[in-house]
mmCIF file of C-alpha atoms in Angstrom:
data_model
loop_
_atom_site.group_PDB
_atom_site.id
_atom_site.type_symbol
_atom_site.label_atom_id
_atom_site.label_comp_id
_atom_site.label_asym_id
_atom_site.label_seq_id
_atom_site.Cartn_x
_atom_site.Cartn_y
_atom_site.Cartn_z
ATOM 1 C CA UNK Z 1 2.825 -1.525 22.606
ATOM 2 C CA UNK Z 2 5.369 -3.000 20.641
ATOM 3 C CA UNK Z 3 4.950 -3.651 16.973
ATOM 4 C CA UNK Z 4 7.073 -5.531 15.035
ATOM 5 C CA UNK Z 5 6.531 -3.886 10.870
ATOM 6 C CA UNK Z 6 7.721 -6.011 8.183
ATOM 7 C CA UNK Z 7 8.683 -4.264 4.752
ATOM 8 C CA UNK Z 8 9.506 -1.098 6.927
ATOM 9 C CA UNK Z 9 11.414 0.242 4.479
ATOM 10 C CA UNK Z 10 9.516 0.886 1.652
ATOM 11 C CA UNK Z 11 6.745 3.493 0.602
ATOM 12 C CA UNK Z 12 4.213 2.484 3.785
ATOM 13 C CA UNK Z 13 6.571 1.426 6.155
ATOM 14 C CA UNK Z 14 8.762 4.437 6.576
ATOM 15 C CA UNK Z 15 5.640 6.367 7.388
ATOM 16 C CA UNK Z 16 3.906 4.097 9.131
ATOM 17 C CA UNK Z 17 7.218 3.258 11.392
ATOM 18 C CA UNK Z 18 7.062 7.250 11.927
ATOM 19 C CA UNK Z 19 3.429 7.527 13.343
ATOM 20 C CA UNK Z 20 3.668 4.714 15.331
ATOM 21 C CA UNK Z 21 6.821 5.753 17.241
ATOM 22 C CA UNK Z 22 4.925 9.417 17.432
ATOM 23 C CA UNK Z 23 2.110 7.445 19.450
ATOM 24 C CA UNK Z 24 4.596 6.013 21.799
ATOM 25 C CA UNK Z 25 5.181 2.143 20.439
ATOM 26 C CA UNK Z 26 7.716 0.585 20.324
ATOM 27 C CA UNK Z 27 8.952 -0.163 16.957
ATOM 28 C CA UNK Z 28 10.723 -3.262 15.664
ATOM 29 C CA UNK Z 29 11.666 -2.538 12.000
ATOM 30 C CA UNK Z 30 11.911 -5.693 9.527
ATOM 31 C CA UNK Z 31 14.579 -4.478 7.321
ATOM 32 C CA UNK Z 32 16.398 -6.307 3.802
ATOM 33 C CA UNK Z 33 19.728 -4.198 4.373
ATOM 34 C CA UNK Z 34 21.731 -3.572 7.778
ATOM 35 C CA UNK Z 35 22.342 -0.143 6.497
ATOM 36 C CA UNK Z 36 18.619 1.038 6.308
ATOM 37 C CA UNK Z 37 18.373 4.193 8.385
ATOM 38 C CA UNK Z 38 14.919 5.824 10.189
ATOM 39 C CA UNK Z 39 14.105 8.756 11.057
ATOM 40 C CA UNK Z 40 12.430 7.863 14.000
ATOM 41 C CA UNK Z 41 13.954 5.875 17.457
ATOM 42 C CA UNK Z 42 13.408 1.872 16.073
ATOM 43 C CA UNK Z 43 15.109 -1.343 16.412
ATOM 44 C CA UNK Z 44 15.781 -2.672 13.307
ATOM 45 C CA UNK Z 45 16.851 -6.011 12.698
ATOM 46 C CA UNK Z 46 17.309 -8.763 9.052
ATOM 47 C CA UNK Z 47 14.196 -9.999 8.459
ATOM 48 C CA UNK Z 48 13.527 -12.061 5.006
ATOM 49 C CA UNK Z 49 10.240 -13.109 4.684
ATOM 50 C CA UNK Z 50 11.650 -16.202 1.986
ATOM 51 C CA UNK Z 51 14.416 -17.020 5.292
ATOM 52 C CA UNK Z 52 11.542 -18.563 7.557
ATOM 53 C CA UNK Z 53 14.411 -18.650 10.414
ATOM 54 C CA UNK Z 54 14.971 -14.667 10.485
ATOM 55 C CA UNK Z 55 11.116 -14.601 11.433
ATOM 56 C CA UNK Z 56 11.660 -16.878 14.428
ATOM 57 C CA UNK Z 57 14.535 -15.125 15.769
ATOM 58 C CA UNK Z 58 13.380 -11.810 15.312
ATOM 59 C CA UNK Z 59 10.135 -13.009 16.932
ATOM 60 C CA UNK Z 60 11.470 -15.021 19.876
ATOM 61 C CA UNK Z 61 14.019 -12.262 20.821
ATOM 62 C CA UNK Z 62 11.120 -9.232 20.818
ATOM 63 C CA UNK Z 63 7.801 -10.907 21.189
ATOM 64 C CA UNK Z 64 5.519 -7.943 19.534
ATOM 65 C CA UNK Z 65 2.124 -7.399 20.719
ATOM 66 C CA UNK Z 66 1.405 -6.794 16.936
ATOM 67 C CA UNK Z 67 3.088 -7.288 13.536
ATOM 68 C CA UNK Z 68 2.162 -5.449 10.850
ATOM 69 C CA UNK Z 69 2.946 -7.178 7.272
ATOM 70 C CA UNK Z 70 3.727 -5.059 4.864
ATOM 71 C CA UNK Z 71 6.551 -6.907 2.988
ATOM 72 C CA UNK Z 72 5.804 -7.361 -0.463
ATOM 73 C CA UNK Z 73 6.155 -7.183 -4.163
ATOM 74 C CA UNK Z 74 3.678 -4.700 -4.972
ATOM 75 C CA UNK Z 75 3.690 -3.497 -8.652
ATOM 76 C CA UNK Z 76 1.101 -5.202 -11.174
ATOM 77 C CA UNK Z 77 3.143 -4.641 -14.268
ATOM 78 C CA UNK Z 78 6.225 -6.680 -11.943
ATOM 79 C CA UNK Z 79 4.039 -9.862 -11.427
ATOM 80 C CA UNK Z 80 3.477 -9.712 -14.930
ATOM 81 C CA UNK Z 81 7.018 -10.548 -15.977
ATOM 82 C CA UNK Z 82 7.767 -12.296 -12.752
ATOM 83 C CA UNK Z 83 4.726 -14.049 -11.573
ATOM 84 C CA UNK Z 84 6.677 -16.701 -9.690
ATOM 85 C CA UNK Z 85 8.653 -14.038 -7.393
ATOM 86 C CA UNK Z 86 5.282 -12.403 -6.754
ATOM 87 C CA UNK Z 87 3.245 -15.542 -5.663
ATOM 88 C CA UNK Z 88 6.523 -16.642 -3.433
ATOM 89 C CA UNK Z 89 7.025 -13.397 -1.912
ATOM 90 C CA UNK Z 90 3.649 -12.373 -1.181
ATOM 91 C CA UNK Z 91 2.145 -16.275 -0.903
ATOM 92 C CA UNK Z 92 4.754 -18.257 0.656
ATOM 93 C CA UNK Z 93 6.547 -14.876 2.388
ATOM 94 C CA UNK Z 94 3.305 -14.622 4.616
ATOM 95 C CA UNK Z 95 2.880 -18.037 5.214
ATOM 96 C CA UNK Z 96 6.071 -17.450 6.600
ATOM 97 C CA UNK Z 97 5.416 -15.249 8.712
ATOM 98 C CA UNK Z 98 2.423 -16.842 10.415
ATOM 99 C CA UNK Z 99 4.490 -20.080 10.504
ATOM 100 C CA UNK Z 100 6.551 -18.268 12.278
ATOM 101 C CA UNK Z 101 3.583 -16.022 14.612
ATOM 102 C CA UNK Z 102 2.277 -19.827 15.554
ATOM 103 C CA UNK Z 103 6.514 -20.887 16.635
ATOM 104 C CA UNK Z 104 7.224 -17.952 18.346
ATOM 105 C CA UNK Z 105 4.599 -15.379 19.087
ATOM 106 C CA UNK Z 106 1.901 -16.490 19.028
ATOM 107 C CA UNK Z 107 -0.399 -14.289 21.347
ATOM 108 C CA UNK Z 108 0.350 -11.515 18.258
ATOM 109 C CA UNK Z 109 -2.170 -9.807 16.913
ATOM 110 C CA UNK Z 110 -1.258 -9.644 12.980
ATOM 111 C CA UNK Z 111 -2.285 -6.925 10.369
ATOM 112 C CA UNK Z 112 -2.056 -8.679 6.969
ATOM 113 C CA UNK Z 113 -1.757 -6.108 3.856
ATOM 114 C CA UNK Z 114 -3.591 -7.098 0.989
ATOM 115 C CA UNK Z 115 -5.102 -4.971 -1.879
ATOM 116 C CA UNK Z 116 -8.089 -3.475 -3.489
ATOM 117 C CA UNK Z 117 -6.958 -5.686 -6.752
ATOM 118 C CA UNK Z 118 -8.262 -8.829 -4.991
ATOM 119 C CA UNK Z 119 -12.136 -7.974 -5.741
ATOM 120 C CA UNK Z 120 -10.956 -7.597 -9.547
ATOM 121 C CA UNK Z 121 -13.708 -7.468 -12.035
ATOM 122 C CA UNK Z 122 -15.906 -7.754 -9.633
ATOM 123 C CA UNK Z 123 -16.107 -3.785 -9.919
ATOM 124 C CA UNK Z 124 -17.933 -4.382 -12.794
ATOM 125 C CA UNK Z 125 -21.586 -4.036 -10.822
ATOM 126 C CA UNK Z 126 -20.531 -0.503 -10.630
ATOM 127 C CA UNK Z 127 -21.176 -0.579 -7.232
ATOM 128 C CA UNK Z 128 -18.979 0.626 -4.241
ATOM 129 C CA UNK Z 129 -17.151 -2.629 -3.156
ATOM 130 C CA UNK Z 130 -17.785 -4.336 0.374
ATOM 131 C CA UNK Z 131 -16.008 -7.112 2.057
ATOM 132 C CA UNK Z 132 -18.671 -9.311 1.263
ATOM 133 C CA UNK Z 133 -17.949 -8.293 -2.726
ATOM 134 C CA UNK Z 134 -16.862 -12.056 -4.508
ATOM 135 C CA UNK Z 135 -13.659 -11.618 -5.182
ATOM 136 C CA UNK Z 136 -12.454 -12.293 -8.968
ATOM 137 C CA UNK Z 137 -8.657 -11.054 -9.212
ATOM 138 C CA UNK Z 138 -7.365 -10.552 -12.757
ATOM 139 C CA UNK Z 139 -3.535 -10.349 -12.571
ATOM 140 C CA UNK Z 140 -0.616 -12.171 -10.737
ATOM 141 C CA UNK Z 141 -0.146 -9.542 -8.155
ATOM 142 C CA UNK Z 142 -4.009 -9.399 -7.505
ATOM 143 C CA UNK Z 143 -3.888 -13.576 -6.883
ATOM 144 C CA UNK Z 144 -1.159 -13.635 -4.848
ATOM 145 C CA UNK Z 145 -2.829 -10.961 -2.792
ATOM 146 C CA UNK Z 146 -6.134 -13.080 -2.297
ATOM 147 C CA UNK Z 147 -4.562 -16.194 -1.773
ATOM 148 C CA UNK Z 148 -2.797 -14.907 0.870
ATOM 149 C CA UNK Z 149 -5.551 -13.377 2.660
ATOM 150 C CA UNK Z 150 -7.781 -16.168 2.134
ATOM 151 C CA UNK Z 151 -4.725 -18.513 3.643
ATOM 152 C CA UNK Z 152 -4.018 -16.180 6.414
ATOM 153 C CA UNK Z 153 -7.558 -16.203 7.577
ATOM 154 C CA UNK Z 154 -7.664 -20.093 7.899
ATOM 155 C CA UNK Z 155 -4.163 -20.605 9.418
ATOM 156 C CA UNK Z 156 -5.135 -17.999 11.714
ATOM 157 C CA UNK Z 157 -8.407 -19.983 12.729
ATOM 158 C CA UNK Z 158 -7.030 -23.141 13.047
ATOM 159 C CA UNK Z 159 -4.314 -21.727 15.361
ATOM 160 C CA UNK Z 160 -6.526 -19.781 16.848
ATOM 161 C CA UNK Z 161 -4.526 -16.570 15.777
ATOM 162 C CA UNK Z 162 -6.076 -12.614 15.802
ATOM 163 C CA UNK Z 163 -5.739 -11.272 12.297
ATOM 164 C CA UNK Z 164 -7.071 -8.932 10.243
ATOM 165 C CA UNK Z 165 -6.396 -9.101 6.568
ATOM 166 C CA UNK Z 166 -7.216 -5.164 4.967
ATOM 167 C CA UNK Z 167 -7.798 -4.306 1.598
ATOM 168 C CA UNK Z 168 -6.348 -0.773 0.458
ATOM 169 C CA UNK Z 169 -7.101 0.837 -2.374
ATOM 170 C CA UNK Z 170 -5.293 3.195 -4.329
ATOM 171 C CA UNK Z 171 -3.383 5.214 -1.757
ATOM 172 C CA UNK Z 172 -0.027 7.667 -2.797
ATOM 173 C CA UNK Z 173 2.032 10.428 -1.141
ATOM 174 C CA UNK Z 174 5.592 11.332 -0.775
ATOM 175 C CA UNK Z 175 7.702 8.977 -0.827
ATOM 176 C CA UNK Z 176 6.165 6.415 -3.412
ATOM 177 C CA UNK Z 177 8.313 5.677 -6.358
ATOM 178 C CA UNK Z 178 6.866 5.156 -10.025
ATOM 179 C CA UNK Z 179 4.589 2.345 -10.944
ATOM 180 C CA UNK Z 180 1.708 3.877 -9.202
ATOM 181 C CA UNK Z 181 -0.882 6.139 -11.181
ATOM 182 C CA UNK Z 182 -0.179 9.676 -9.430
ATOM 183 C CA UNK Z 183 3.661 8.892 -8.389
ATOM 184 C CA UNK Z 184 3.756 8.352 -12.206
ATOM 185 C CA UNK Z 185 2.224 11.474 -13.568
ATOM 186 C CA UNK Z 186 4.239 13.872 -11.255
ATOM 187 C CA UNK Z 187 7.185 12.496 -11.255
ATOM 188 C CA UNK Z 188 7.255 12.756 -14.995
ATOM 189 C CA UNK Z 189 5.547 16.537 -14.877
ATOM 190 C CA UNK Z 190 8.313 17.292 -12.384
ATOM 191 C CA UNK Z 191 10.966 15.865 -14.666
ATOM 192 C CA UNK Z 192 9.668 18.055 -17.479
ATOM 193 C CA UNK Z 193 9.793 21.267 -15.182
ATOM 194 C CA UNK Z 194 13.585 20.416 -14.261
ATOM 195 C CA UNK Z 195 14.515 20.112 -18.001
ATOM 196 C CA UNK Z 196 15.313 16.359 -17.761
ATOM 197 C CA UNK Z 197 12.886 14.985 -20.243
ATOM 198 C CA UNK Z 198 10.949 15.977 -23.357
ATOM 199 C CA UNK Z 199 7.669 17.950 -22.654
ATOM 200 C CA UNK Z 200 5.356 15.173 -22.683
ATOM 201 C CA UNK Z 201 3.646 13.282 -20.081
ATOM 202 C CA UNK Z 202 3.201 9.575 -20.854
ATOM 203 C CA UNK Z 203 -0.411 8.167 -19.690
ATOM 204 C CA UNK Z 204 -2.682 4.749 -20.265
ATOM 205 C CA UNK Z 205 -6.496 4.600 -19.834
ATOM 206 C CA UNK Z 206 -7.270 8.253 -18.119
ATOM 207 C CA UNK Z 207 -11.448 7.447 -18.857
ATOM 208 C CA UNK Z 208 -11.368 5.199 -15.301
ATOM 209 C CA UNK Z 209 -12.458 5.782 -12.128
ATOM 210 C CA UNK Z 210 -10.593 5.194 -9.101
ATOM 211 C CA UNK Z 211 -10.582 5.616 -5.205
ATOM 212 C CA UNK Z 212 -8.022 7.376 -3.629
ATOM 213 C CA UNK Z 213 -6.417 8.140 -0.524
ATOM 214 C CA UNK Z 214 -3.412 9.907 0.867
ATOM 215 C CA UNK Z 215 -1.072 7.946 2.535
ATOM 216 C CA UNK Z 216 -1.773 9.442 6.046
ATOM 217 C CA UNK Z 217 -5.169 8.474 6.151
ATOM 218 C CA UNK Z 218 -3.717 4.499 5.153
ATOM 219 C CA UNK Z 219 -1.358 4.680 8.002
ATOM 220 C CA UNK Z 220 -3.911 6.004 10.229
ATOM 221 C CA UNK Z 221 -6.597 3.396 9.584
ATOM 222 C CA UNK Z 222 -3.836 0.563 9.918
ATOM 223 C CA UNK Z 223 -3.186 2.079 13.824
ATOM 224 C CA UNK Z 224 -6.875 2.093 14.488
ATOM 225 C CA UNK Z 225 -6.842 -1.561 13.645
ATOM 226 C CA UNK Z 226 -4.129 -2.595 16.210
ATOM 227 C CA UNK Z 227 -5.445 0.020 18.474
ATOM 228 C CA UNK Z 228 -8.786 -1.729 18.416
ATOM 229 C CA UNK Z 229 -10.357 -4.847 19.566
ATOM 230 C CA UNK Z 230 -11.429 -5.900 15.979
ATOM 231 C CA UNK Z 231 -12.814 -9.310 14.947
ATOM 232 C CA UNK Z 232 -10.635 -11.268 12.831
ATOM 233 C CA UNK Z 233 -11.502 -10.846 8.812
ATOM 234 C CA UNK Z 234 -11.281 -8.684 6.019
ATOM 235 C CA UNK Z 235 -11.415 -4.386 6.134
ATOM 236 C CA UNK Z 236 -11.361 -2.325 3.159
ATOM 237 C CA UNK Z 237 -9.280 1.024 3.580
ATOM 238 C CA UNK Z 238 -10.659 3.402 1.070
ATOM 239 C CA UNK Z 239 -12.175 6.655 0.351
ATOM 240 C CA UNK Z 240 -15.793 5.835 -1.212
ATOM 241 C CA UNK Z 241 -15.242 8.472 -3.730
ATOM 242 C CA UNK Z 242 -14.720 8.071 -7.120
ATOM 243 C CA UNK Z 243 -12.503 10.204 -8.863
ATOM 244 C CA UNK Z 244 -11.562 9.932 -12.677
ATOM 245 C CA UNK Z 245 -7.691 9.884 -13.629
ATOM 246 C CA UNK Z 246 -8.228 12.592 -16.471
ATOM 247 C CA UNK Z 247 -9.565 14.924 -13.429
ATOM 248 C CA UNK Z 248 -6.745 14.207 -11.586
ATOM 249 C CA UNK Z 249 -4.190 14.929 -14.510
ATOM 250 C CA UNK Z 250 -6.253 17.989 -15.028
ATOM 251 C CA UNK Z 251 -5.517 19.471 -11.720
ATOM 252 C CA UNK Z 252 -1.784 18.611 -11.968
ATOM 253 C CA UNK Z 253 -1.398 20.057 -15.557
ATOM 254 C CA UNK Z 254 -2.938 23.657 -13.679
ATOM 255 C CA UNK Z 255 -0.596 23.087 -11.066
ATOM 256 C CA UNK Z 256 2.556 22.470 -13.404
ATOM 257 C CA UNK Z 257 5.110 25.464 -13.812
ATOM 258 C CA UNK Z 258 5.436 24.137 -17.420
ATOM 259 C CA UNK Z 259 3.479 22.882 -20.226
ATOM 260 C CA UNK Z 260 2.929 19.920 -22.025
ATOM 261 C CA UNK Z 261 1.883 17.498 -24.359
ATOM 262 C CA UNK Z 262 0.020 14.017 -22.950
ATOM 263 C CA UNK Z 263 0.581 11.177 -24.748
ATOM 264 C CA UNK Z 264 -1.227 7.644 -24.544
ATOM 265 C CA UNK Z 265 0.706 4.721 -24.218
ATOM 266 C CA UNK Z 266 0.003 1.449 -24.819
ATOM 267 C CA UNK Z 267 2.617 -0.337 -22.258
ATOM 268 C CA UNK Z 268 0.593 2.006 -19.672
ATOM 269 C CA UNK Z 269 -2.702 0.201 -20.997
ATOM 270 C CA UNK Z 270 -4.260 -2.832 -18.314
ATOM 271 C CA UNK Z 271 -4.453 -6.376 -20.148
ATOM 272 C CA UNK Z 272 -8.241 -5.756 -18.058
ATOM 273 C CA UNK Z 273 -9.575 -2.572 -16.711
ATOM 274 C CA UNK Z 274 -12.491 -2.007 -15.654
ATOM 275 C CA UNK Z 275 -14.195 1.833 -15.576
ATOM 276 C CA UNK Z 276 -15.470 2.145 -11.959
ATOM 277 C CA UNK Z 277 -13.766 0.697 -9.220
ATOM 278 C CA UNK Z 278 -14.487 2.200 -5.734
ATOM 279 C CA UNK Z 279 -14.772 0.809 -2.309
ATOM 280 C CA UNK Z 280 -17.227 1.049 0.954
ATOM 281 C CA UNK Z 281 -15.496 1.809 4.110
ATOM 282 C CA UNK Z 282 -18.200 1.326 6.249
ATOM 283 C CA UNK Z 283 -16.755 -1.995 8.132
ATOM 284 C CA UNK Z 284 -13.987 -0.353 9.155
ATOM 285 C CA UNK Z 285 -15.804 2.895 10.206
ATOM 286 C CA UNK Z 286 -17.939 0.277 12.261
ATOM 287 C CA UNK Z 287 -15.324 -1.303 14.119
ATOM 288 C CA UNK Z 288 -12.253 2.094 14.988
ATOM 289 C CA UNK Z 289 -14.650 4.920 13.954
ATOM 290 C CA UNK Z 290 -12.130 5.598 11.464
ATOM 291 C CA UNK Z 291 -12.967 8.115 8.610
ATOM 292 C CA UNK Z 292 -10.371 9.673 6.127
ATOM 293 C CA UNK Z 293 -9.285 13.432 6.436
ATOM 294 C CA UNK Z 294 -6.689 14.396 4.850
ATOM 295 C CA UNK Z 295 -8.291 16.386 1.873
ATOM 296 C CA UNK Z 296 -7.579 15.003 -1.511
ATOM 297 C CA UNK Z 297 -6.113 17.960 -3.501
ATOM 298 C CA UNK Z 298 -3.923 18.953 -0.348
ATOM 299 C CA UNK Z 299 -2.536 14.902 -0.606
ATOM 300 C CA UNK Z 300 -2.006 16.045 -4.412
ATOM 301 C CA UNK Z 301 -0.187 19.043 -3.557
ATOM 302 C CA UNK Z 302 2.529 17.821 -0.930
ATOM 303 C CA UNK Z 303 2.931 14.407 -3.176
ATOM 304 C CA UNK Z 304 4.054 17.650 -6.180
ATOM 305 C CA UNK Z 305 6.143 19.761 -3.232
ATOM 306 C CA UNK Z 306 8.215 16.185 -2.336
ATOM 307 C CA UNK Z 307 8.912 15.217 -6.133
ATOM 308 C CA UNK Z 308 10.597 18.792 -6.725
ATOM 309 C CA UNK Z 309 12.429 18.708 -3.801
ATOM 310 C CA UNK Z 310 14.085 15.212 -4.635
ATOM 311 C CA UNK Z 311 14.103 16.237 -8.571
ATOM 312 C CA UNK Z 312 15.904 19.333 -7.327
ATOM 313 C CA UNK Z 313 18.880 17.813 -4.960
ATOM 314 C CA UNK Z 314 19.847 15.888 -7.874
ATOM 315 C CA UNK Z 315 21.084 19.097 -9.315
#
């Protein structure tokens, strides 16, 4: 099949560009730079999700069986202090690209990557989230997330479009920069270990609750959805488990050559947090018979191996 990724680049892309080539697609990687390289057999070509006409050419040249959207700005704390570039990039940026689906290809099926932030304090009921969960987003990056999906979904049924729009939650691995809970604590524990910072790890509200999953299991449950006949509509990816950050930290701290001090800090705090927020994966289990199974702690432990590797070639 060939699968056009957008945002192939970044933290999901690279990997998800990887499996899908391993599974014999064909791979058409939306890029920002010429010079972006893969480690895996793709075409890459410009693609700007703000240029509508890169969309249409890229489309009308390879007319992909599927497009997976990933492009994105993706960091909370970002759409803080730029809420405008996060609404046009991740509002207007996919109405591009289904503008562009409808011009140019449009028997594509379309993946549509939202976020776990949409359902927002929602969590609140303390209840693993479903689909059918209202939807109460508390931050910029969380609205532009919802809007899109909830704009995706109609453009897609009034152009009678397949698309799925899924819901991740917290998913990490190697590869993901800082900004993100777990890329954050071990890339700072790591930086500690190689003598490049004082011996304190920097932390905000470690008392929460969170659902996790390694990056594999994301990628895999994003195949499964192309791979499958789905109806169009919304899919959680998540783990159902709950797992509290201090646990987490815990586990690192045993697993840390060095010790150290942890710190609160208040620019780590959220405006609104909420203690509990975990999903149900049961739709998606449903539809691909997908289940997660990469084992938490192992996720934990290669995410550790890949920080000291890169920490160490900057020797």
């Amino acid at each position: 099949m060939r699968i056009l990724v957008t945002g192939a680049s970044g933290f999901v892309g690279r990997r998800l560009v990887r499996a899908l080539v391993e599974r014999d697609h064909e791979v058409v990687a939306g890029v920002h730079r010429a010079e972006v390289t893969f480690d895996a057999p793709v075409i890459c070509r410009y693609m700007n999700v703000l240029e509508p006409d890169t969309l249409v050419e890229v489309l009308r040249q390879f007319k992909p069986a599927c497009i997976v959207h990933l492009a994105g700005q993706t960091l909370v704390e970002l759409s803080w202090s730029n809420p405008v570039h996060t609404i046009q990039t991740n509002v207007i940026g996919t109405m591009n690209v289904i503008d562009a689906v409808c011009h140019a290809a449009q028997q594509a099926r379309i993946i549509s990557i939202g976020s776990s932030e949409e359902y927002g304090i929602s969590a609140l009921m303390g209840v693993p989230l479903t689909e059918d969960s209202p939807c109460s987003p508390q931050n910029p990056y969380a609205v532009s997330k919802f809007t899109a999906g909830q704009l995706a979904l109609q453009m897609a049924q009034k152009n009678q479009l397949e698309l799925v729009h899924v819901r991740p939650f917290n998913h990490f691995g190697p590869g993901q920069g800082p900004g993100f809970v777990i890329s954050d604590f071990i890339s700072q524990i790591v930086a500690i270990e190689q003598n490049r910072c004082a011996p304190f790890v920097k932390v905000g509200d470690i008392t929460v609750q969170r659902d996790f999953l390694y990056i594999d299991d994301v990628i895999h449950a994003y195949i499964q959805l192309l791979e499958h006949e789905v109806p169009n509509g919304f899919y959680n990816v998540c783990s159902g488990v709950s797992r509290k950050i201090e646990d987490i930290l815990s586990y690192l701290i045993l697993q840390s050559k060095v010790t150290f001090e942890v710190k609160r800090d208040a620019n780590k705090l959220r405006t609104s947090n909420v203690p509990f927020f975990v999903g149900c994966a049961d739709k998606i289990h449903a539809a691909t018979d997908w289940t997660p199974s990469i084992p938490f702690h192992e996720g934990l432990l290669q995410t550790l191996d890949w920080w000291r590797v890169k920490h160490s070639k900057r020797e």
